[in-house]
Amino acid sequence: MEKTKGLHRAWLVMLGCGMLIAGSVTFYTVVIGNFFVPAAADLEVDYSSISLYTTVVYLGIACGLPFVGNLLHKIPPAGIAGFAALQSAIVALLAFSDSIVFWWIGGFFIGVGMSFTSIVFISTVLTNWFTKKTGFAIGAAWGLASIVSAIMSPLSVTLMDAIGWRSAMIVFAAIGAALAIPAALFMVSYSPDRKGMKSYGYEQVAGAEGETEPLVGVPAKHALKSMSFVLVALALALTQIVSVINAYFPVYAESVGFAPTVGALMISVALIFDIVLNATVGATIDKVGAIRGFVSWMAVSVVAMVILMFSAGQPLLAYLGAGLGDALYVLLGVGIASVVSHVFGTKDYGKIFAYISMIGFAAGSVGGFVITRLYEVTGSFQMVFVFCIVVCVAICGCVLLANALGKKLPRVSDDE
């Protein structure tokens, strides 16, 4: 076995994953929102119609994920690059659209392509490459994507002011492709054994450099029929639903009489916190374990909701609550990924996580409806925050029970 010298290739893989996430997931689900208002005005539709793009993207992801679980280990780098290219090509084509229907159709196929470049692929690859510091690596990859997106968001607005939204969208898609495609082709590899290497930290754990590195865990055929699977899927679905509250901070700010700039700054603060929290949550999970780490940061999310409940008339509290509340969004990435790895092991991790994520993304597509409907019915965001607190507690219960029941599931290695 050839030894690597200097920096382990796993860190290059992590950087590539961050570029892949940015050039597909965060660009085409978050930053693309900057194009909604001018595009809606040009197409003569209301904002709610064009925002359905996000809903159909999530539905597309949910439809694609079952195939990801079965095909992921068979797809070469060129295949992943192809799915990344598909997303950028469709986004570029949307710049020429003259009907909102094309946004919905395009959004669905972007979602299908994204299912092969998003959370399941990234988490599986980094779990394969990192025996130690897995949580940190997953969190850092998402954090890198957040940094790139934080730069791209104002840049896209500047481009629209200079050359119009249609031309700016073509440039936006080209930048996404320039990030994601080279990363998929040259930086990201499914597992270290395909490069004749061992994962980062393997020697420290195994203490036997010459041994093979078997994947140990619950076989998918047992996991998918277990109550632990149902509970983890429910935990992800509920987290998806409450995490969308970040997008409604401007509505909350307006409802309590804040200036519009306060709502916008709440989103900016959440984005800044996201950069730091991704790596911090990952490092916490590495330190104290997936279950305790997940529950601890979910408790932080509860504190954030309490702060927001008392933030009317106090912008600084609103900013603090928005920042800490981003922990919910972070837990969707490194948090759930680590819980799945802990409960079910790594043997069939990709397949199990794909089905769990399918349920989660399907639930996420209705998260916005749940939040807005609750606000409309009650006329106040206070009940929205109470709802989020109750759901966060339920999520913790699901994760704890899933872990307890998961200990009873049969585990085998991939060489058995």
CSV table of N, CA and C in Angstrom, one decimal, residues 4-15 129 187 199-200:
chain,number,residue,atom,x,y,z
A,4,THR,N,0.7,8.1,1.6
A,4,THR,CA,0.7,9.4,1.2
A,4,THR,C,1.6,10.3,2.0
A,5,LYS,N,2.2,11.3,1.4
A,5,LYS,CA,3.1,12.2,2.1
A,5,LYS,C,2.4,13.6,2.2
A,6,GLY,N,2.7,14.3,3.3
A,6,GLY,CA,2.1,15.6,3.4
A,6,GLY,C,0.7,15.6,3.8
A,7,LEU,N,-0.1,16.5,3.2
A,7,LEU,CA,-1.5,16.6,3.5
A,7,LEU,C,-2.2,15.5,2.9
A,8,HIS,N,-3.1,14.8,3.7
A,8,HIS,CA,-3.8,13.7,3.2
A,8,HIS,C,-4.8,14.1,2.1
A,9,ARG,N,-5.0,13.3,1.1
A,9,ARG,CA,-5.9,13.6,0.0
A,9,ARG,C,-7.3,13.9,0.5
A,10,ALA,N,-7.7,13.3,1.6
A,10,ALA,CA,-9.0,13.5,2.2
A,10,ALA,C,-9.4,15.0,2.3
A,11,TRP,N,-8.4,15.8,2.6
A,11,TRP,CA,-8.7,17.3,2.7
A,11,TRP,C,-9.0,17.9,1.3
A,12,LEU,N,-8.4,17.4,0.3
A,12,LEU,CA,-8.7,17.9,-1.1
A,12,LEU,C,-10.1,17.4,-1.4
A,13,VAL,N,-10.5,16.2,-1.1
A,13,VAL,CA,-11.8,15.7,-1.3
A,13,VAL,C,-12.8,16.6,-0.6
A,14,MET,N,-12.5,17.0,0.7
A,14,MET,CA,-13.4,17.9,1.4
A,14,MET,C,-13.6,19.2,0.7
A,15,LEU,N,-12.5,19.8,0.2
A,15,LEU,CA,-12.6,21.0,-0.5
A,15,LEU,C,-13.4,20.9,-1.8
A,129,TRP,N,-14.0,8.8,3.4
A,129,TRP,CA,-12.7,9.4,3.4
A,129,TRP,C,-12.1,9.7,4.8
A,187,MET,N,-11.4,16.3,-8.0
A,187,MET,CA,-11.1,16.4,-6.6
A,187,MET,C,-11.9,15.4,-5.7
A,199,SER,N,-8.4,5.8,4.6
A,199,SER,CA,-9.1,7.0,5.0
A,199,SER,C,-8.3,7.8,6.0
A,200,TYR,N,-8.6,9.1,6.1
A,200,TYR,CA,-7.9,9.9,7.1
A,200,TYR,C,-8.2,9.4,8.5
